[in-house]
Amino acid sequence: IKSISIKEIPFWIIGAVFTIFTVIFFWDVIAGNKFFWEDFIEYVFPVQTFAAREFAKLSIPFWNPYSFSGMPFIADLQVGFFYPLNRILSLFVDFNGNLPYQAIQYVIIIHFLIAQISMYFLAKHFKISSIGSIISSIGYAFSMLMVCHVIHPMIVYHLAWFPLVVMFFYKGINEEHMQSSVISGLIYGVTLLSGHPQTTLYEGFFLGVLFVWLIVSKLINRETIKINYIKTILAGIAPIVIGFGIFAIQYFPSRELADNSVRNEINYEKSVEGSLEYKHFLTSVIPDLFGTVNGETMNPQGTDKPSYYLTFNNQNLQVHYYWETSFYFGLITLIFGIFGALFLYKDKVGSFLIFVTIFGFLYALGDNSFIYKIMYNLPMFGNFRNPGRILFFTIMGLSLLSGFGFDYLWKNFKDKWVLINFSIALFIPMIFAFMASSGSIAYSTTPTDLIPTIQSTGNLALLFILISFVVVILSNRFINPLYGGIIIILLSFSDLYIAGNAFNKGTINPNKAYELNPEMKSLLTPKTPKEIFRTNMRVYEPVSFSPMKRNQGLIDRIMLIEGYNPLLLSRARFDVPNVKQNLDMFNVKYKIEIDINKGSWNFVARDSNYPNAWFVNNYRVIDTKFIKDSLKNNTYNFRDVVLLEEKPKIELTNSTDSTEVKIDCLEYNNNNSIYKVSTSMAGFVVFSEINYPGWKAYIDKQPADIYKANYTFRAIPVPAGEHIVEMKYDSDTFRFGSMISIGTLVLSIIALVFLVVRKENH
């Protein structure tokens, strides 16, 4: 029987098929009937709106003044500011500075098309047929790992491009092709900029294992192939060096932010949260065995609740562990992947794919596997929770094995042992599907109302398995292999569509979520530069209540002392003897108050808040080790004195005369602010602005010192007279990182052009 080749299916048709599948899978979101939810609304939408708005003004937003009283912005790795497809969003910002949430959704959805194309090219590089490559692509792109992390799109961005990185990386080492190694490094570097440290670590480890695997394979076969060891090693190292060189513009600011942030120490017990259990293997056949979570059941106003019921250490897991442990990539991928492994285990590529498939699952088991216990002690691996995120190893391995399996089956129909092996691969999921169909697979902890759903899913799995078997049998005699392959493709997509389509159907319109009363918005929005103040929008007692989203400030330019971010600056807060003084010093003009009896709330104005900048001519120096305790245990009048942690260079004159001071803010932006200060006596201008290493000060355009003031704020010593005081965000780490990234990019392009020209000349 003739094998299927790419000549039979032009790539423009394949691209059209991938586009159609992507549109069908996300149609309700594309049409505006449903919406991405969870962290998309809470984090991605406001953060990308702020980033796009600022870049549309040709500004790089180093600082975010709207969350947590101010914090670094582009240094936050998960912002992914320098990822090119994020920056395309700036084209959609309207005249009012608003970014349509649809634009962000479309960018995320496009990555599912990229993931299919990327995996298709990788499969084709391994000489898998076009039909087999499509099967691999569907299993990878629409696996539950990818679909469930739409709410964390930075993971999707990484994984969408990764098969291309692997393809060029493999070609560079295997064929000693430096041009491919450079391309691999360029793509890898760009994907790292999308911003997810855990996936960055796992991808780097994947490439490292592949590098060692190929080197060992070459050594084993050195009698039959000629090896240029230096070129081979350079081909493996170059992508890593180039990738991290491009990533430097993000890495160094992010490293600085991490060093100045609260360190949530992750011990072993914390790191294994979100681990799979061995019984999760059953969900590769019955995806809703332990219940489901989706955008509709998570609607706060909805009547349905998530049916997810799995426990860990005898405690009910939070619903977010559903998407952190989702282990479903389709029955077709599973069946043909197992079949492919049965005959490909002696092959160099096949053995590697089998290894990463098994390794990914064992690592994802966390505390339930010896693999994780070993890996935890390696550098960086113990810094993350949710080991299930490494499952892309397993999904990539099985997806490619399924493509190989499809080709081998279609080319060897006449061999009865091939059909026997395929029957074995088919029999394994069929047993689990039958158990689910009969209800015998349910656990003692399974809610009784979920059992009919499990049985229904089992029946559906049996149907898909039966159709697959019939198609294979008929293709042996009656059906053209191409048509049989198309049926298998449609089965694969239909299966994954049924399993994962509902997850991203949120019911809350992001615009509605951030809708704010115009009068309230006007009241709480600072009128810079003349009127600068912050707002306290959350109350915790007698009940926890907030009338706005946590990152509302990024949308509406309201300067909040709250926010939502995985990172918090270690010096963003301090304890003083009373809450009122704390709010005063943070320049909080409006505070939320609730009336339990009336069931009402309102923002009330405060008249005791400190201004954005105030003047003192007295200071005390307190050792850094004791500064927090001093603030907590002593009562200071911070309008008259500032607490410093090092002796200032300025000399202050004690005088009984009253000091005449006037401070006017002339300009106040994200990255800089300018003040006109007139004072009859030398002293300190103290700012209710979070201190951070990236800020530089200038007095009359001459460099000046910024001191850590009152543990959290900034203080600039100002001599007597009239002066222009400026604070500008000018990060040394960003400058250093950008120089490395630009240099790496330029040298890589030059190297690529040189290699191409040299190849043409030869």
mmCIF file with all atom_site columns, N, CA, C and O in Angstrom, residues 43 47-48 61-64 67-68 71-82 86 154 193-197 247 249-258 261 551 554 564-568 692 729:
data_model
loop_
_atom_site.group_PDB
_atom_site.id
_atom_site.type_symbol
_atom_site.label_atom_id
_atom_site.label_alt_id
_atom_site.label_comp_id
_atom_site.label_asym_id
_atom_site.label_entity_id
_atom_site.label_seq_id
_atom_site.pdbx_PDB_ins_code
_atom_site.Cartn_x
_atom_site.Cartn_y
_atom_site.Cartn_z
_atom_site.occupancy
_atom_site.B_iso_or_equiv
_atom_site.pdbx_formal_charge
_atom_site.auth_seq_id
_atom_site.auth_comp_id
_atom_site.auth_asym_id
_atom_site.auth_atom_id
_atom_site.pdbx_PDB_model_num
ATOM 1   N N  . TYR A 1 43  ? -5.529 39.181 35.668 1.00 0.00 ? 43  TYR A N  1
ATOM 2   C CA . TYR A 1 43  ? -4.132 39.600 35.488 1.00 0.00 ? 43  TYR A CA 1
ATOM 3   C C  . TYR A 1 43  ? -3.801 39.989 34.051 1.00 0.00 ? 43  TYR A C  1
ATOM 4   O O  . TYR A 1 43  ? -3.325 41.091 33.786 1.00 0.00 ? 43  TYR A O  1
ATOM 5   N N  . VAL A 1 47  ? -2.960 43.921 32.760 1.00 0.00 ? 47  VAL A N  1
ATOM 6   C CA . VAL A 1 47  ? -1.514 44.091 32.560 1.00 0.00 ? 47  VAL A CA 1
ATOM 7   C C  . VAL A 1 47  ? -1.200 44.393 31.098 1.00 0.00 ? 47  VAL A C  1
ATOM 8   O O  . VAL A 1 47  ? -0.422 45.305 30.784 1.00 0.00 ? 47  VAL A O  1
ATOM 9   N N  . GLN A 1 48  ? -1.801 43.641 30.187 1.00 0.00 ? 48  GLN A N  1
ATOM 10  C CA . GLN A 1 48  ? -1.522 43.876 28.765 1.00 0.00 ? 48  GLN A CA 1
ATOM 11  C C  . GLN A 1 48  ? -2.156 45.176 28.269 1.00 0.00 ? 48  GLN A C  1
ATOM 12  O O  . GLN A 1 48  ? -1.646 45.798 27.338 1.00 0.00 ? 48  GLN A O  1
ATOM 13  N N  . PRO A 1 61  ? 7.113  51.147 29.749 1.00 0.00 ? 61  PRO A N  1
ATOM 14  C CA . PRO A 1 61  ? 6.628  51.357 31.122 1.00 0.00 ? 61  PRO A CA 1
ATOM 15  C C  . PRO A 1 61  ? 7.476  50.612 32.152 1.00 0.00 ? 61  PRO A C  1
ATOM 16  O O  . PRO A 1 61  ? 7.135  49.516 32.573 1.00 0.00 ? 61  PRO A O  1
ATOM 17  N N  . PHE A 1 62  ? 8.534  51.229 32.573 1.00 0.00 ? 62  PHE A N  1
ATOM 18  C CA . PHE A 1 62  ? 9.385  50.593 33.576 1.00 0.00 ? 62  PHE A CA 1
ATOM 19  C C  . PHE A 1 62  ? 8.679  50.480 34.922 1.00 0.00 ? 62  PHE A C  1
ATOM 20  O O  . PHE A 1 62  ? 8.934  49.561 35.684 1.00 0.00 ? 62  PHE A O  1
ATOM 21  N N  . TRP A 1 63  ? 7.809  51.441 35.224 1.00 0.00 ? 63  TRP A N  1
ATOM 22  C CA . TRP A 1 63  ? 7.191  51.509 36.544 1.00 0.00 ? 63  TRP A CA 1
ATOM 23  C C  . TRP A 1 63  ? 5.682  51.521 36.427 1.00 0.00 ? 63  TRP A C  1
ATOM 24  O O  . TRP A 1 63  ? 5.124  52.137 35.519 1.00 0.00 ? 63  TRP A O  1
ATOM 25  N N  . ASN A 1 64  ? 5.030  50.817 37.325 1.00 0.00 ? 64  ASN A N  1
ATOM 26  C CA . ASN A 1 64  ? 3.574  50.772 37.407 1.00 0.00 ? 64  ASN A CA 1
ATOM 27  C C  . ASN A 1 64  ? 3.136  51.482 38.680 1.00 0.00 ? 64  ASN A C  1
ATOM 28  O O  . ASN A 1 64  ? 3.278  50.938 39.778 1.00 0.00 ? 64  ASN A O  1
ATOM 29  N N  . SER A 1 67  ? -0.553 49.874 41.101 1.00 0.00 ? 67  SER A N  1
ATOM 30  C CA . SER A 1 67  ? -0.735 48.685 41.931 1.00 0.00 ? 67  SER A CA 1
ATOM 31  C C  . SER A 1 67  ? 0.247  48.693 43.085 1.00 0.00 ? 67  SER A C  1
ATOM 32  O O  . SER A 1 67  ? 1.422  49.042 42.906 1.00 0.00 ? 67  SER A O  1
ATOM 33  N N  . PHE A 1 68  ? -0.227 48.316 44.260 1.00 0.00 ? 68  PHE A N  1
ATOM 34  C CA . PHE A 1 68  ? 0.630  48.190 45.445 1.00 0.00 ? 68  PHE A CA 1
ATOM 35  C C  . PHE A 1 68  ? 1.435  49.456 45.724 1.00 0.00 ? 68  PHE A C  1
ATOM 36  O O  . PHE A 1 68  ? 2.600  49.389 46.112 1.00 0.00 ? 68  PHE A O  1
ATOM 37  N N  . MET A 1 71  ? 5.192  49.701 41.676 1.00 0.00 ? 71  MET A N  1
ATOM 38  C CA . MET A 1 71  ? 6.117  48.573 41.595 1.00 0.00 ? 71  MET A CA 1
ATOM 39  C C  . MET A 1 71  ? 6.672  48.493 40.170 1.00 0.00 ? 71  MET A C  1
ATOM 40  O O  . MET A 1 71  ? 6.096  49.065 39.234 1.00 0.00 ? 71  MET A O  1
ATOM 41  N N  . PRO A 1 72  ? 7.814  47.809 39.992 1.00 0.00 ? 72  PRO A N  1
ATOM 42  C CA . PRO A 1 72  ? 8.363  47.662 38.636 1.00 0.00 ? 72  PRO A CA 1
ATOM 43  C C  . PRO A 1 72  ? 7.355  46.961 37.728 1.00 0.00 ? 72  PRO A C  1
ATOM 44  O O  . PRO A 1 72  ? 6.584  46.113 38.189 1.00 0.00 ? 72  PRO A O  1
ATOM 45  N N  . PHE A 1 73  ? 7.396  47.307 36.450 1.00 0.00 ? 73  PHE A N  1
ATOM 46  C CA . PHE A 1 73  ? 6.431  46.711 35.530 1.00 0.00 ? 73  PHE A CA 1
ATOM 47  C C  . PHE A 1 73  ? 7.093  45.763 34.538 1.00 0.00 ? 73  PHE A C  1
ATOM 48  O O  . PHE A 1 73  ? 6.875  44.556 34.584 1.00 0.00 ? 73  PHE A O  1
ATOM 49  N N  . ILE A 1 74  ? 7.936  46.282 33.651 1.00 0.00 ? 74  ILE A N  1
ATOM 50  C CA . ILE A 1 74  ? 8.509  45.378 32.646 1.00 0.00 ? 74  ILE A CA 1
ATOM 51  C C  . ILE A 1 74  ? 9.446  44.359 33.272 1.00 0.00 ? 74  ILE A C  1
ATOM 52  O O  . ILE A 1 74  ? 9.720  43.307 32.677 1.00 0.00 ? 74  ILE A O  1
ATOM 53  N N  . ALA A 1 75  ? 9.946  44.642 34.475 1.00 0.00 ? 75  ALA A N  1
ATOM 54  C CA . ALA A 1 75  ? 10.808 43.673 35.149 1.00 0.00 ? 75  ALA A CA 1
ATOM 55  C C  . ALA A 1 75  ? 10.027 42.436 35.575 1.00 0.00 ? 75  ALA A C  1
ATOM 56  O O  . ALA A 1 75  ? 10.622 41.384 35.836 1.00 0.00 ? 75  ALA A O  1
ATOM 57  N N  . ASP A 1 76  ? 8.697  42.551 35.651 1.00 0.00 ? 76  ASP A N  1
ATOM 58  C CA . ASP A 1 76  ? 7.850  41.409 35.970 1.00 0.00 ? 76  ASP A CA 1
ATOM 59  C C  . ASP A 1 76  ? 7.867  40.466 34.771 1.00 0.00 ? 76  ASP A C  1
ATOM 60  O O  . ASP A 1 76  ? 7.323  40.767 33.707 1.00 0.00 ? 76  ASP A O  1
ATOM 61  N N  . LEU A 1 77  ? 8.488  39.314 34.942 1.00 0.00 ? 77  LEU A N  1
ATOM 62  C CA . LEU A 1 77  ? 8.710  38.384 33.841 1.00 0.00 ? 77  LEU A CA 1
ATOM 63  C C  . LEU A 1 77  ? 7.426  37.995 33.134 1.00 0.00 ? 77  LEU A C  1
ATOM 64  O O  . LEU A 1 77  ? 7.381  37.880 31.900 1.00 0.00 ? 77  LEU A O  1
ATOM 65  N N  . GLN A 1 78  ? 6.337  37.815 33.891 1.00 0.00 ? 78  GLN A N  1
ATOM 66  C CA . GLN A 1 78  ? 5.103  37.320 33.293 1.00 0.00 ? 78  GLN A CA 1
ATOM 67  C C  . GLN A 1 78  ? 4.380  38.366 32.448 1.00 0.00 ? 78  GLN A C  1
ATOM 68  O O  . GLN A 1 78  ? 3.439  38.033 31.730 1.00 0.00 ? 78  GLN A O  1
ATOM 69  N N  . VAL A 1 79  ? 4.815  39.617 32.532 1.00 0.00 ? 79  VAL A N  1
ATOM 70  C CA . VAL A 1 79  ? 4.265  40.637 31.640 1.00 0.00 ? 79  VAL A CA 1
ATOM 71  C C  . VAL A 1 79  ? 4.626  40.317 30.198 1.00 0.00 ? 79  VAL A C  1
ATOM 72  O O  . VAL A 1 79  ? 3.842  40.545 29.270 1.00 0.00 ? 79  VAL A O  1
ATOM 73  N N  . GLY A 1 80  ? 5.832  39.781 29.977 1.00 0.00 ? 80  GLY A N  1
ATOM 74  C CA . GLY A 1 80  ? 6.260  39.447 28.622 1.00 0.00 ? 80  GLY A CA 1
ATOM 75  C C  . GLY A 1 80  ? 6.281  40.661 27.711 1.00 0.00 ? 80  GLY A C  1
ATOM 76  O O  . GLY A 1 80  ? 5.881  40.581 26.546 1.00 0.00 ? 80  GLY A O  1
ATOM 77  N N  . PHE A 1 81  ? 6.772  41.778 28.233 1.00 0.00 ? 81  PHE A N  1
ATOM 78  C CA . PHE A 1 81  ? 6.680  43.031 27.485 1.00 0.00 ? 81  PHE A CA 1
ATOM 79  C C  . PHE A 1 81  ? 7.428  42.965 26.158 1.00 0.00 ? 81  PHE A C  1
ATOM 80  O O  . PHE A 1 81  ? 6.982  43.532 25.152 1.00 0.00 ? 81  PHE A O  1
ATOM 81  N N  . PHE A 1 82  ? 8.561  42.295 26.120 1.00 0.00 ? 82  PHE A N  1
ATOM 82  C CA . PHE A 1 82  ? 9.383  42.292 24.911 1.00 0.00 ? 82  PHE A CA 1
ATOM 83  C C  . PHE A 1 82  ? 9.058  41.147 23.959 1.00 0.00 ? 82  PHE A C  1
ATOM 84  O O  . PHE A 1 82  ? 9.729  40.976 22.943 1.00 0.00 ? 82  PHE A O  1
ATOM 85  N N  . ASN A 1 86  ? 3.053  40.200 21.845 1.00 0.00 ? 86  ASN A N  1
ATOM 86  C CA . ASN A 1 86  ? 2.398  41.056 22.838 1.00 0.00 ? 86  ASN A CA 1
ATOM 87  C C  . ASN A 1 86  ? 2.428  42.513 22.414 1.00 0.00 ? 86  ASN A C  1
ATOM 88  O O  . ASN A 1 86  ? 1.493  43.274 22.667 1.00 0.00 ? 86  ASN A O  1
ATOM 89  N N  . MET A 1 154 ? 1.184  32.853 28.848 1.00 0.00 ? 154 MET A N  1
ATOM 90  C CA . MET A 1 154 ? 2.625  32.794 28.678 1.00 0.00 ? 154 MET A CA 1
ATOM 91  C C  . MET A 1 154 ? 3.120  31.352 28.547 1.00 0.00 ? 154 MET A C  1
ATOM 92  O O  . MET A 1 154 ? 4.120  31.097 27.853 1.00 0.00 ? 154 MET A O  1
ATOM 93  N N  . LEU A 1 193 ? 11.102 35.363 25.951 1.00 0.00 ? 193 LEU A N  1
ATOM 94  C CA . LEU A 1 193 ? 10.610 36.697 26.288 1.00 0.00 ? 193 LEU A CA 1
ATOM 95  C C  . LEU A 1 193 ? 9.118  36.707 26.608 1.00 0.00 ? 193 LEU A C  1
ATOM 96  O O  . LEU A 1 193 ? 8.618  37.683 27.159 1.00 0.00 ? 193 LEU A O  1
ATOM 97  N N  . SER A 1 194 ? 8.414  35.623 26.273 1.00 0.00 ? 194 SER A N  1
ATOM 98  C CA . SER A 1 194 ? 6.973  35.582 26.566 1.00 0.00 ? 194 SER A CA 1
ATOM 99  C C  . SER A 1 194 ? 6.708  35.423 28.053 1.00 0.00 ? 194 SER A C  1
ATOM 100 O O  . SER A 1 194 ? 5.608  35.693 28.512 1.00 0.00 ? 194 SER A O  1
ATOM 101 N N  . GLY A 1 195 ? 7.700  34.951 28.807 1.00 0.00 ? 195 GLY A N  1
ATOM 102 C CA . GLY A 1 195 ? 7.654  35.131 30.239 1.00 0.00 ? 195 GLY A CA 1
ATOM 103 C C  . GLY A 1 195 ? 7.016  34.080 31.120 1.00 0.00 ? 195 GLY A C  1
ATOM 104 O O  . GLY A 1 195 ? 6.011  34.346 31.763 1.00 0.00 ? 195 GLY A O  1
ATOM 105 N N  . HIS A 1 196 ? 7.604  32.869 31.177 1.00 0.00 ? 196 HIS A N  1
ATOM 106 C CA . HIS A 1 196 ? 7.172  31.911 32.194 1.00 0.00 ? 196 HIS A CA 1
ATOM 107 C C  . HIS A 1 196 ? 8.394  31.117 32.667 1.00 0.00 ? 196 HIS A C  1
ATOM 108 O O  . HIS A 1 196 ? 8.883  30.228 31.972 1.00 0.00 ? 196 HIS A O  1
ATOM 109 N N  . PRO A 1 197 ? 8.902  31.440 33.854 1.00 0.00 ? 197 PRO A N  1
ATOM 110 C CA . PRO A 1 197 ? 10.184 30.870 34.301 1.00 0.00 ? 197 PRO A CA 1
ATOM 111 C C  . PRO A 1 197 ? 10.178 29.356 34.435 1.00 0.00 ? 197 PRO A C  1
ATOM 112 O O  . PRO A 1 197 ? 11.179 28.699 34.118 1.00 0.00 ? 197 PRO A O  1
ATOM 113 N N  . PHE A 1 247 ? 17.310 36.820 25.692 1.00 0.00 ? 247 PHE A N  1
ATOM 114 C CA . PHE A 1 247 ? 16.495 36.904 26.905 1.00 0.00 ? 247 PHE A CA 1
ATOM 115 C C  . PHE A 1 247 ? 17.078 37.866 27.944 1.00 0.00 ? 247 PHE A C  1
ATOM 116 O O  . PHE A 1 247 ? 16.394 38.273 28.885 1.00 0.00 ? 247 PHE A O  1
ATOM 117 N N  . ILE A 1 249 ? 17.657 40.988 28.070 1.00 0.00 ? 249 ILE A N  1
ATOM 118 C CA . ILE A 1 249 ? 16.953 42.262 28.270 1.00 0.00 ? 249 ILE A CA 1
ATOM 119 C C  . ILE A 1 249 ? 15.833 42.106 29.295 1.00 0.00 ? 249 ILE A C  1
ATOM 120 O O  . ILE A 1 249 ? 15.465 43.069 29.984 1.00 0.00 ? 249 ILE A O  1
ATOM 121 N N  . GLN A 1 250 ? 15.309 40.891 29.415 1.00 0.00 ? 250 GLN A N  1
ATOM 122 C CA . GLN A 1 250 ? 14.283 40.599 30.409 1.00 0.00 ? 250 GLN A CA 1
ATOM 123 C C  . GLN A 1 250 ? 14.882 39.988 31.670 1.00 0.00 ? 250 GLN A C  1
ATOM 124 O O  . GLN A 1 250 ? 14.438 40.279 32.789 1.00 0.00 ? 250 GLN A O  1
ATOM 125 N N  . TYR A 1 251 ? 15.897 39.166 31.494 1.00 0.00 ? 251 TYR A N  1
ATOM 126 C CA . TYR A 1 251 ? 16.422 38.406 32.630 1.00 0.00 ? 251 TYR A CA 1
ATOM 127 C C  . TYR A 1 251 ? 16.994 39.300 33.721 1.00 0.00 ? 251 TYR A C  1
ATOM 128 O O  . TYR A 1 251 ? 16.673 39.119 34.911 1.00 0.00 ? 251 TYR A O  1
ATOM 129 N N  . PHE A 1 252 ? 17.841 40.249 33.367 1.00 0.00 ? 252 PHE A N  1
ATOM 130 C CA . PHE A 1 252 ? 18.530 41.030 34.391 1.00 0.00 ? 252 PHE A CA 1
ATOM 131 C C  . PHE A 1 252 ? 17.575 41.929 35.192 1.00 0.00 ? 252 PHE A C  1
ATOM 132 O O  . PHE A 1 252 ? 17.658 41.973 36.420 1.00 0.00 ? 252 PHE A O  1
ATOM 133 N N  . PRO A 1 253 ? 16.634 42.643 34.547 1.00 0.00 ? 253 PRO A N  1
ATOM 134 C CA . PRO A 1 253 ? 15.639 43.364 35.360 1.00 0.00 ? 253 PRO A CA 1
ATOM 135 C C  . PRO A 1 253 ? 14.793 42.427 36.222 1.00 0.00 ? 253 PRO A C  1
ATOM 136 O O  . PRO A 1 253 ? 14.468 42.757 37.371 1.00 0.00 ? 253 PRO A O  1
ATOM 137 N N  . SER A 1 254 ? 14.436 41.255 35.685 1.00 0.00 ? 254 SER A N  1
ATOM 138 C CA . SER A 1 254 ? 13.628 40.310 36.452 1.00 0.00 ? 254 SER A CA 1
ATOM 139 C C  . SER A 1 254 ? 14.412 39.736 37.621 1.00 0.00 ? 254 SER A C  1
ATOM 140 O O  . SER A 1 254 ? 13.857 39.497 38.700 1.00 0.00 ? 254 SER A O  1
ATOM 141 N N  . ARG A 1 255 ? 15.708 39.524 37.411 1.00 0.00 ? 255 ARG A N  1
ATOM 142 C CA . ARG A 1 255 ? 16.546 39.039 38.501 1.00 0.00 ? 255 ARG A CA 1
ATOM 143 C C  . ARG A 1 255 ? 16.627 40.082 39.616 1.00 0.00 ? 255 ARG A C  1
ATOM 144 O O  . ARG A 1 255 ? 16.576 39.752 40.798 1.00 0.00 ? 255 ARG A O  1
ATOM 145 N N  . GLU A 1 256 ? 16.736 41.343 39.223 1.00 0.00 ? 256 GLU A N  1
ATOM 146 C CA . GLU A 1 256 ? 16.767 42.424 40.204 1.00 0.00 ? 256 GLU A CA 1
ATOM 147 C C  . GLU A 1 256 ? 15.449 42.497 40.972 1.00 0.00 ? 256 GLU A C  1
ATOM 148 O O  . GLU A 1 256 ? 15.441 42.685 42.200 1.00 0.00 ? 256 GLU A O  1
ATOM 149 N N  . LEU A 1 257 ? 14.333 42.340 40.262 1.00 0.00 ? 257 LEU A N  1
ATOM 150 C CA . LEU A 1 257 ? 13.031 42.364 40.913 1.00 0.00 ? 257 LEU A CA 1
ATOM 151 C C  . LEU A 1 257 ? 12.905 41.210 41.904 1.00 0.00 ? 257 LEU A C  1
ATOM 152 O O  . LEU A 1 257 ? 12.404 41.380 43.020 1.00 0.00 ? 257 LEU A O  1
ATOM 153 N N  . ALA A 1 258 ? 13.355 40.029 41.503 1.00 0.00 ? 258 ALA A N  1
ATOM 154 C CA . ALA A 1 258 ? 13.289 38.870 42.391 1.00 0.00 ? 258 ALA A CA 1
ATOM 155 C C  . ALA A 1 258 ? 14.110 39.103 43.655 1.00 0.00 ? 258 ALA A C  1
ATOM 156 O O  . ALA A 1 258 ? 13.701 38.741 44.761 1.00 0.00 ? 258 ALA A O  1
ATOM 157 N N  . SER A 1 261 ? 12.124 41.266 46.093 1.00 0.00 ? 261 SER A N  1
ATOM 158 C CA . SER A 1 261 ? 10.746 40.839 46.333 1.00 0.00 ? 261 SER A CA 1
ATOM 159 C C  . SER A 1 261 ? 10.666 39.924 47.542 1.00 0.00 ? 261 SER A C  1
ATOM 160 O O  . SER A 1 261 ? 11.664 39.382 48.009 1.00 0.00 ? 261 SER A O  1
ATOM 161 N N  . ASN A 1 551 ? -6.764 44.612 40.019 1.00 0.00 ? 551 ASN A N  1
ATOM 162 C CA . ASN A 1 551 ? -5.898 45.391 39.131 1.00 0.00 ? 551 ASN A CA 1
ATOM 163 C C  . ASN A 1 551 ? -6.675 46.464 38.371 1.00 0.00 ? 551 ASN A C  1
ATOM 164 O O  . ASN A 1 551 ? -6.295 46.846 37.260 1.00 0.00 ? 551 ASN A O  1
ATOM 165 N N  . LEU A 1 554 ? -4.796 49.577 36.798 1.00 0.00 ? 554 LEU A N  1
ATOM 166 C CA . LEU A 1 554 ? -4.122 49.519 35.505 1.00 0.00 ? 554 LEU A CA 1
ATOM 167 C C  . LEU A 1 554 ? -5.068 49.848 34.360 1.00 0.00 ? 554 LEU A C  1
ATOM 168 O O  . LEU A 1 554 ? -4.652 50.364 33.325 1.00 0.00 ? 554 LEU A O  1
ATOM 169 N N  . TYR A 1 564 ? -2.899 42.814 42.250 1.00 0.00 ? 564 TYR A N  1
ATOM 170 C CA . TYR A 1 564 ? -2.823 41.363 42.106 1.00 0.00 ? 564 TYR A CA 1
ATOM 171 C C  . TYR A 1 564 ? -1.605 41.043 41.263 1.00 0.00 ? 564 TYR A C  1
ATOM 172 O O  . TYR A 1 564 ? -1.523 41.407 40.093 1.00 0.00 ? 564 TYR A O  1
ATOM 173 N N  . ASN A 1 565 ? -0.638 40.369 41.893 1.00 0.00 ? 565 ASN A N  1
ATOM 174 C CA . ASN A 1 565 ? 0.590  40.011 41.200 1.00 0.00 ? 565 ASN A CA 1
ATOM 175 C C  . ASN A 1 565 ? 1.269  38.903 41.996 1.00 0.00 ? 565 ASN A C  1
ATOM 176 O O  . ASN A 1 565 ? 1.269  38.947 43.228 1.00 0.00 ? 565 ASN A O  1
ATOM 177 N N  . PRO A 1 566 ? 1.870  37.920 41.321 1.00 0.00 ? 566 PRO A N  1
ATOM 178 C CA . PRO A 1 566 ? 2.585  36.865 42.054 1.00 0.00 ? 566 PRO A CA 1
ATOM 179 C C  . PRO A 1 566 ? 3.776  37.406 42.845 1.00 0.00 ? 566 PRO A C  1
ATOM 180 O O  . PRO A 1 566 ? 4.213  36.780 43.815 1.00 0.00 ? 566 PRO A O  1
ATOM 181 N N  . LEU A 1 567 ? 4.319  38.554 42.413 1.00 0.00 ? 567 LEU A N  1
ATOM 182 C CA . LEU A 1 567 ? 5.479  39.135 43.089 1.00 0.00 ? 567 LEU A CA 1
ATOM 183 C C  . LEU A 1 567 ? 5.075  40.364 43.894 1.00 0.00 ? 567 LEU A C  1
ATOM 184 O O  . LEU A 1 567 ? 4.291  41.186 43.430 1.00 0.00 ? 567 LEU A O  1
ATOM 185 N N  . LEU A 1 568 ? 5.638  40.486 45.076 1.00 0.00 ? 568 LEU A N  1
ATOM 186 C CA . LEU A 1 568 ? 5.440  41.672 45.904 1.00 0.00 ? 568 LEU A CA 1
ATOM 187 C C  . LEU A 1 568 ? 6.801  42.162 46.380 1.00 0.00 ? 568 LEU A C  1
ATOM 188 O O  . LEU A 1 568 ? 7.636  41.360 46.813 1.00 0.00 ? 568 LEU A O  1
ATOM 189 N N  . TYR A 1 692 ? 13.165 51.943 44.959 1.00 0.00 ? 692 TYR A N  1
ATOM 190 C CA . TYR A 1 692 ? 13.593 50.787 44.160 1.00 0.00 ? 692 TYR A CA 1
ATOM 191 C C  . TYR A 1 692 ? 14.883 51.165 43.448 1.00 0.00 ? 692 TYR A C  1
ATOM 192 O O  . TYR A 1 692 ? 15.073 52.328 43.051 1.00 0.00 ? 692 TYR A O  1
ATOM 193 N N  . TYR A 1 729 ? 13.307 56.880 36.192 1.00 0.00 ? 729 TYR A N  1
ATOM 194 C CA . TYR A 1 729 ? 13.616 55.450 36.234 1.00 0.00 ? 729 TYR A CA 1
ATOM 195 C C  . TYR A 1 729 ? 14.660 55.169 35.163 1.00 0.00 ? 729 TYR A C  1
ATOM 196 O O  . TYR A 1 729 ? 14.400 55.266 33.966 1.00 0.00 ? 729 TYR A O  1
#
